[in-house]
Coordinates of C-alpha atoms in Angstrom, one line a residue:
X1 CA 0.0 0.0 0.0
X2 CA 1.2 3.2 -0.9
X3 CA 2.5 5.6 1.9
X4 CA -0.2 6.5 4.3
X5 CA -1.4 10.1 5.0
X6 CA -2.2 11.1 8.2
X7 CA -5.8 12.6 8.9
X8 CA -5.2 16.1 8.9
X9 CA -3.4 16.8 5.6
X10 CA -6.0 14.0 3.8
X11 CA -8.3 14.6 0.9
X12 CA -11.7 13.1 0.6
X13 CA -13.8 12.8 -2.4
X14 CA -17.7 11.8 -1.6
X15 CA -19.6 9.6 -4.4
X16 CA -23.2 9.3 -5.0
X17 CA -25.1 7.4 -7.6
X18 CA -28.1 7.7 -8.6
X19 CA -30.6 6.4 -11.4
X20 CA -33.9 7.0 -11.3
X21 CA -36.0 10.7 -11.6
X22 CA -38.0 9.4 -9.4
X23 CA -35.6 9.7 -6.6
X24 CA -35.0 13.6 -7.4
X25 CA -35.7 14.9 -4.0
X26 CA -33.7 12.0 -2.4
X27 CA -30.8 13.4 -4.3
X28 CA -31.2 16.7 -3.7
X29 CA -31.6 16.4 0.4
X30 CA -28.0 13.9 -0.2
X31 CA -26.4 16.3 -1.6
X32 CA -27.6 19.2 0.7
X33 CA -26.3 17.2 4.0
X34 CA -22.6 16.8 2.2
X35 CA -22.7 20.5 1.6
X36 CA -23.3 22.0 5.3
X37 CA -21.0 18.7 6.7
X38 CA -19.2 19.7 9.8
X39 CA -16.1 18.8 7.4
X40 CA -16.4 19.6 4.0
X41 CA -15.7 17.7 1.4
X42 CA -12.6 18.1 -1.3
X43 CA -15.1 17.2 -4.2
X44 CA -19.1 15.5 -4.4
X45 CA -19.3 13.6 -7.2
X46 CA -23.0 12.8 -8.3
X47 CA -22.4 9.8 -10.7
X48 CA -26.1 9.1 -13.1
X49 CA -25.9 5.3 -14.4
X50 CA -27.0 5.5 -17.7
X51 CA -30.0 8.1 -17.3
X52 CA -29.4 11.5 -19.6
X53 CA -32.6 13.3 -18.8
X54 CA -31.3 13.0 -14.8
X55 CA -27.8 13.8 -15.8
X56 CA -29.2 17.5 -17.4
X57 CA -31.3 17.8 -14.5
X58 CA -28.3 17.8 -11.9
X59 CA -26.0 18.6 -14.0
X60 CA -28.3 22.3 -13.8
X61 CA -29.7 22.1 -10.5
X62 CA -26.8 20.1 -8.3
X63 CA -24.5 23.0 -8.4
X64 CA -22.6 22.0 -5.0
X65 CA -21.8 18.5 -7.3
X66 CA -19.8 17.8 -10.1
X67 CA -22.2 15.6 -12.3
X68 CA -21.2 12.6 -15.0
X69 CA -22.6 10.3 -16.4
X70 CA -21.3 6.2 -15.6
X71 CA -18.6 5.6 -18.3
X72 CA -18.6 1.5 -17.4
X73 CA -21.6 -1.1 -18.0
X74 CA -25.1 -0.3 -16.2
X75 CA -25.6 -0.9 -12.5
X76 CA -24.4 0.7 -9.1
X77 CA -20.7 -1.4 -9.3
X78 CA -20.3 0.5 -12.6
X79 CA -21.3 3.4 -11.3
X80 CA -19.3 3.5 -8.2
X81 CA -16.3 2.7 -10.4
X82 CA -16.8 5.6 -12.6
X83 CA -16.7 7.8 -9.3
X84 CA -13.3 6.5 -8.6
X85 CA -12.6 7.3 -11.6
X86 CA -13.3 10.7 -11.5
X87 CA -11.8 11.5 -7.5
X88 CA -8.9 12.4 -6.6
X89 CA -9.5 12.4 -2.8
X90 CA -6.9 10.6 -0.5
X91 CA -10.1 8.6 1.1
X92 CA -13.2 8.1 -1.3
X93 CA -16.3 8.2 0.8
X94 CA -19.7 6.4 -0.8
X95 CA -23.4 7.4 0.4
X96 CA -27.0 6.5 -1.2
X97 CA -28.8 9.1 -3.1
X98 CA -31.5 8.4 -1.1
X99 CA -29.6 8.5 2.1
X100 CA -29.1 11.8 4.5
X101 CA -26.1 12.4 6.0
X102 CA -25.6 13.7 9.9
X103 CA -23.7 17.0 9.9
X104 CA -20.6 15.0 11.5
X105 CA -20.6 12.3 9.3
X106 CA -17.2 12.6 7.2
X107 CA -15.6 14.2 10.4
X108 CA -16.0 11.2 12.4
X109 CA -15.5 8.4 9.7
X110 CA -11.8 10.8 8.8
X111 CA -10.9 10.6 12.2
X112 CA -10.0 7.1 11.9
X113 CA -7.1 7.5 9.0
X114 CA -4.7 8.8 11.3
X115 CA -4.3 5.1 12.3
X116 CA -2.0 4.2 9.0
X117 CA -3.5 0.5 9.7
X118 CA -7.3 1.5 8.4
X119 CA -7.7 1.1 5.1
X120 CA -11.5 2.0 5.4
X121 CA -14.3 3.1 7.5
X122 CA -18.0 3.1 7.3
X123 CA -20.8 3.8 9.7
X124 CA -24.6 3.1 11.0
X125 CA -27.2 3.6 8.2
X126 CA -30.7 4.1 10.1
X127 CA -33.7 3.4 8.6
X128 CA -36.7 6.8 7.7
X129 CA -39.6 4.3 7.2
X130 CA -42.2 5.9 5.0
X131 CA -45.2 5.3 6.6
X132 CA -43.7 3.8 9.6
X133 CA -41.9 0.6 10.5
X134 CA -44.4 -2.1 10.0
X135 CA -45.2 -4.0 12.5
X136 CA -43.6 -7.3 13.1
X137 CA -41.2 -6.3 10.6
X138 CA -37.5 -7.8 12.0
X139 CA -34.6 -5.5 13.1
X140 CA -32.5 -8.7 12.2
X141 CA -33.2 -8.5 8.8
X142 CA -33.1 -4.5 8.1
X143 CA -30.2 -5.4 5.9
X144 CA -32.7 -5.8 3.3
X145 CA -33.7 -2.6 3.4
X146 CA -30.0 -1.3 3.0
X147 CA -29.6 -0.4 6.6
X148 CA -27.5 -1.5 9.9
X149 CA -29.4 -4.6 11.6
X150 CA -29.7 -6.3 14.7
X151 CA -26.7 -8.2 15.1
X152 CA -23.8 -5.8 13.9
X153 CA -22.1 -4.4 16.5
X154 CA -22.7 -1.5 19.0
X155 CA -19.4 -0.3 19.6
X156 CA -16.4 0.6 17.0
X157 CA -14.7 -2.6 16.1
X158 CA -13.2 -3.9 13.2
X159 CA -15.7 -5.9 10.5
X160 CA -15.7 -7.9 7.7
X161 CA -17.5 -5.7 5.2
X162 CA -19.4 -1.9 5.2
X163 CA -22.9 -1.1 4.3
X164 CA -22.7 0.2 0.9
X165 CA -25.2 3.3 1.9
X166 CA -21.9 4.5 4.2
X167 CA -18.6 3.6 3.6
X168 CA -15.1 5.2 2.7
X169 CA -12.1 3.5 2.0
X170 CA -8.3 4.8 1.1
X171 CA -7.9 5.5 -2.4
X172 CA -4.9 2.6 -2.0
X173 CA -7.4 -0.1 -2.2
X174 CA -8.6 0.6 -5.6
X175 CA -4.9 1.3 -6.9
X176 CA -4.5 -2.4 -5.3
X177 CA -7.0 -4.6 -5.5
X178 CA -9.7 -2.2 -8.6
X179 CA -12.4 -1.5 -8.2
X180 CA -16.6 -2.9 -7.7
X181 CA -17.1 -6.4 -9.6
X182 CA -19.1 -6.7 -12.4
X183 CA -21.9 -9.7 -11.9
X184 CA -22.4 -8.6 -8.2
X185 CA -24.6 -6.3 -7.1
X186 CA -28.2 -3.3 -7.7
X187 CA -28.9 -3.0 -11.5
X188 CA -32.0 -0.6 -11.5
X189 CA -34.7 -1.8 -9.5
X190 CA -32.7 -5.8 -9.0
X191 CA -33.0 -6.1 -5.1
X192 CA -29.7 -7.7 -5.7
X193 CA -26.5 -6.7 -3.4
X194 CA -22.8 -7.7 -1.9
X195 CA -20.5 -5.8 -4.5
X196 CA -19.1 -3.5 -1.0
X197 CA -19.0 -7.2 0.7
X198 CA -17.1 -8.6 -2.1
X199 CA -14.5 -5.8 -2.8
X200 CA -13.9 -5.6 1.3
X201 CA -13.2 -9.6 1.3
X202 CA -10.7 -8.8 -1.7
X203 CA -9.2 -5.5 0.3
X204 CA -9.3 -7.7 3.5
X205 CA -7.3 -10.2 1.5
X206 CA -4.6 -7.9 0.5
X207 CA -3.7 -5.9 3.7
X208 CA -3.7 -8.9 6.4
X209 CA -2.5 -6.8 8.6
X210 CA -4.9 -3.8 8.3
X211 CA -8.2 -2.9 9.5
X212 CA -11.3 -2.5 7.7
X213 CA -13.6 -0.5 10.6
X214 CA -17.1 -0.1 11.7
X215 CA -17.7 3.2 13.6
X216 CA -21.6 3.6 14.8
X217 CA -21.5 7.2 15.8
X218 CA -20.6 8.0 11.6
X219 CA -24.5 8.0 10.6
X220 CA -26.8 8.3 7.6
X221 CA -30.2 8.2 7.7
X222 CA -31.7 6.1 4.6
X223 CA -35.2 6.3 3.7
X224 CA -37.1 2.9 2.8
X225 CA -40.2 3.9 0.5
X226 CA -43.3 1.6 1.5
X227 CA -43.3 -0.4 -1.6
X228 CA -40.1 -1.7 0.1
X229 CA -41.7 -2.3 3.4
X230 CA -43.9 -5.2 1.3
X231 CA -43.5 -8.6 1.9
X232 CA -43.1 -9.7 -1.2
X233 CA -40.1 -7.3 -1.2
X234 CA -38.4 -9.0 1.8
X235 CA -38.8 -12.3 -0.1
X236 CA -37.4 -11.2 -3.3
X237 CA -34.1 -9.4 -1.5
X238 CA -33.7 -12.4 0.6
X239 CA -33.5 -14.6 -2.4
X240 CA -31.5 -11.9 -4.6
X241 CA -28.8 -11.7 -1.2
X242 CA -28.5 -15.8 -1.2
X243 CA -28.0 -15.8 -4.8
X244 CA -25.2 -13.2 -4.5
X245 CA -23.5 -14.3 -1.7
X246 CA -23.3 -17.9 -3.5
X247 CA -21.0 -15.8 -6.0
X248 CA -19.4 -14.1 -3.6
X249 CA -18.0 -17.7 -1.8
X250 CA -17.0 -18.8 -5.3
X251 CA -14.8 -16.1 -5.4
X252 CA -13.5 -16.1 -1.7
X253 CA -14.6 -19.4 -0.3
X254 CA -17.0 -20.3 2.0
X255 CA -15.1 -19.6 4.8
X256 CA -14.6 -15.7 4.1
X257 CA -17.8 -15.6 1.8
X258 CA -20.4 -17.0 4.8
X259 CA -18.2 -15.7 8.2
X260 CA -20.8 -13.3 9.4
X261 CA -23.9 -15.0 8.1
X262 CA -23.2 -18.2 9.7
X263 CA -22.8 -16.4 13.2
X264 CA -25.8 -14.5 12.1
X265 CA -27.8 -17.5 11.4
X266 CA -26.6 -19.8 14.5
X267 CA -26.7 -16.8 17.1
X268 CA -29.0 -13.8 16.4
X269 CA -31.5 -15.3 14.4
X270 CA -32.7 -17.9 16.5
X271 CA -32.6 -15.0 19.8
X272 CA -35.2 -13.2 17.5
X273 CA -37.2 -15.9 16.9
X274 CA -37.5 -17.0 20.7
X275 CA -38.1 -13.0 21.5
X276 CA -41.0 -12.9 18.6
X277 CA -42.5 -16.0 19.9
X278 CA -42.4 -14.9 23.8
X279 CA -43.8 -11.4 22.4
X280 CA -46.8 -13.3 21.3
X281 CA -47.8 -15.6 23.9
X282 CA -47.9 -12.3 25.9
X283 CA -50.9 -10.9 23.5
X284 CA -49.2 -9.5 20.9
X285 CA -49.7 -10.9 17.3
X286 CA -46.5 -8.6 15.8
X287 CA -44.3 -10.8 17.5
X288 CA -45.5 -14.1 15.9
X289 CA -44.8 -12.3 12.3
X290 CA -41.5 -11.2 13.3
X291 CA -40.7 -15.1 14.5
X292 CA -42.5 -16.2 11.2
X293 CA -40.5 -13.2 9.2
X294 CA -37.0 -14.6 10.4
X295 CA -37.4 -17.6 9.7
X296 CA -39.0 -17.3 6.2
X297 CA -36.7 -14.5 5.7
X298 CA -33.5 -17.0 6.4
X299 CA -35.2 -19.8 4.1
X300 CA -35.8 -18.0 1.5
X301 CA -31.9 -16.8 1.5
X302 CA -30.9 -20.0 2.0
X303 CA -32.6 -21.3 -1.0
X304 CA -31.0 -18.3 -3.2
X305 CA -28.1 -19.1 -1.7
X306 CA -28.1 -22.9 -2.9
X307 CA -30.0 -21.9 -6.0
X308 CA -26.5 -19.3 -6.8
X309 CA -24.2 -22.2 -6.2
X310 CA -25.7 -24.7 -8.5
X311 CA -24.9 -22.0 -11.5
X312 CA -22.5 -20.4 -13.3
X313 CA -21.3 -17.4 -11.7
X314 CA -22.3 -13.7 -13.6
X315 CA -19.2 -13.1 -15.0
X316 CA -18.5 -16.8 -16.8
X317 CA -17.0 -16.1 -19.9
X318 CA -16.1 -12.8 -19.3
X319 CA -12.6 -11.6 -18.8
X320 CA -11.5 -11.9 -15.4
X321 CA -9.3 -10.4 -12.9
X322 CA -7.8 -11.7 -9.3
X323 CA -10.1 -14.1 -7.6
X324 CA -12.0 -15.2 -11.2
X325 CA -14.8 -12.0 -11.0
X326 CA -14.5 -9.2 -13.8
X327 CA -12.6 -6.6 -11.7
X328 CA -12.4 -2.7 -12.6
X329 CA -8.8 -1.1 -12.2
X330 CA -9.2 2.6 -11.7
X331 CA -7.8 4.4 -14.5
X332 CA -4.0 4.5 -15.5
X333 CA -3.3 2.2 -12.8
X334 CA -2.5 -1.4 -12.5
X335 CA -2.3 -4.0 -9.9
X336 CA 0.7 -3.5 -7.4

């Protein structure tokens, strides 16, 4: 890895996709929170995958953002890559356009470079249910809504993988390992995910030594619309999520590919489902849809999951880069 810099001479450039028009005042109120940030920003970069009436529409009314359009093939990994492309930040922090960050948001995640050993640091990403949370609806499984869940840690510590919706990492790891994977991850409306897990596991595998952190107190709020509060989106995520971490552990292995699902599934899980059923043999009904939720939630990714192993992975037949996926290297650079 190249030299570190310490925390108070560092550059940070802050990313955010978006693709839909739809999703105009999410990305307005995204951008607005990384304008009035406690710590400002070097550079906002809003990158549009592959949509050229949004890209005039920011491109005239974004003007705290530099605007482009995604230069690599359709989806968020594309997009995120095209963002890295275009930085030149020391640290390249990554938020939702339909996320809202806290005032000290970049502050406290740059905090956490002066250590030379973190290579990158993302935070909490708390749930704005429109319409309100329903009820019965599992705090275990808020991961597929894109936000932190019951089970992740409390305290700082260091993790496998970030939460897409919040995350920076040192501008090091791309010139190492590239970029986002092709094959993994959102295209459009896809309630697929796992590209962040997958390009962590690869940084992870690179820097032994180093530290990939989780810091709570780094927050984004991330609003979950109620046409993702439906059951039959919680189905379709869960099954999209198995099939993509069955890539994902034919690129790393099971061992690195399943770590925190497996002590997700043995330990947190099953504590959920005792609490839902106590919760309704006291009287209340939301608890036997939470226990219900769990474990239909869990099935239904396990089935994805074996489903994603019994095929070819995305990017068969593709060109490849380390580990077999189709990797993006940043531009002008090349693996060190």
């Amino acid at each position: 890895m190249d030299e570190p810099v310490t925390e108070s001479v560092l550059t940070v450039s802050v990313v955010v996709c978006a693709f839909a028009a739809r999703r105009w005042r999410d990305l307005v109120a995204a951008v607005g929170s990384l304008a009035v940030q406690s710590r400002a920003p070097d550079e906002i970069v809003v990158v549009i995958d592959h949509n050229a009436v949004l890209e005039r529409q920011a491109t005239a009314e974004l003007p705290a953002a530099r605007v482009l359009a995604s230069a690599h093939a359709p989806g968020l990994s594309g997009a995120r890559n095209s963002g890295v492309d275009a930085t030149s930040g020391d640290v390249v922090a990554f938020m939702d356009d339909d996320a809202i960050a806290d005032r000290d948001w970049l502050r406290t995640l740059l905090a956490h470079y002066r250590d030379p050993q973190v290579i990158a640091v993302g935070g909490a990403v708390v749930p704005r249910w429109e319409g309100g949370r329903p009820r019965g609806y599992p705090e275990e499984f808020d991961w597929v809504v894109g936000c932190t869940y019951r089970g992740m840690p409390t305290e700082r510590t260091a993790v496998r993988n970030l939460i897409g919706a919040n995350m920076s990492f040192r501008r090091a790891v791309f010139r190492t390992v590239g970029g986002f994977s092709d094959g993994i991850g959102r295209v459009g409306t896809l309630a697929a995910g796992c590209e962040e897990t997958e390009l962590c596991i690869r940084a992870g595998a690179a820097f032994p030594t180093c530290v990939i952190l989780y810091e709570p107190a780094a927050r984004v709020s991330h609003r979950v619309p109620a046409a993702r509060a439906s059951w039959r989106y919680f189905g379709e995520r869960c099954y999209r999520e198995g099939r993509s971490k069955a890539q994902i552990t034919k690129l790393a292995g099971i061992g690195s590919g399943l770590a925190s699902e497996r002590a997700h599934a043995a330990r947190t899980i099953p504590i959920g489902v005792v609490s839902g059923l106590r919760t309704a043999l006291a009287g209340d009904r939301a608890g036997l849809v939470r226990a219900a939720a769990l474990v239909g939630g869990l099935s239904v990714t396990t089935l994805g999951f074996i489903v994603g192993r019994a095929r070819p992975p995305a990017w068969a037949g593709a060109r490849v880069g380390e580990g077999g996926a189709r990797v993006h290297r940043p531009s002008g650079e090349s693996a060190t």
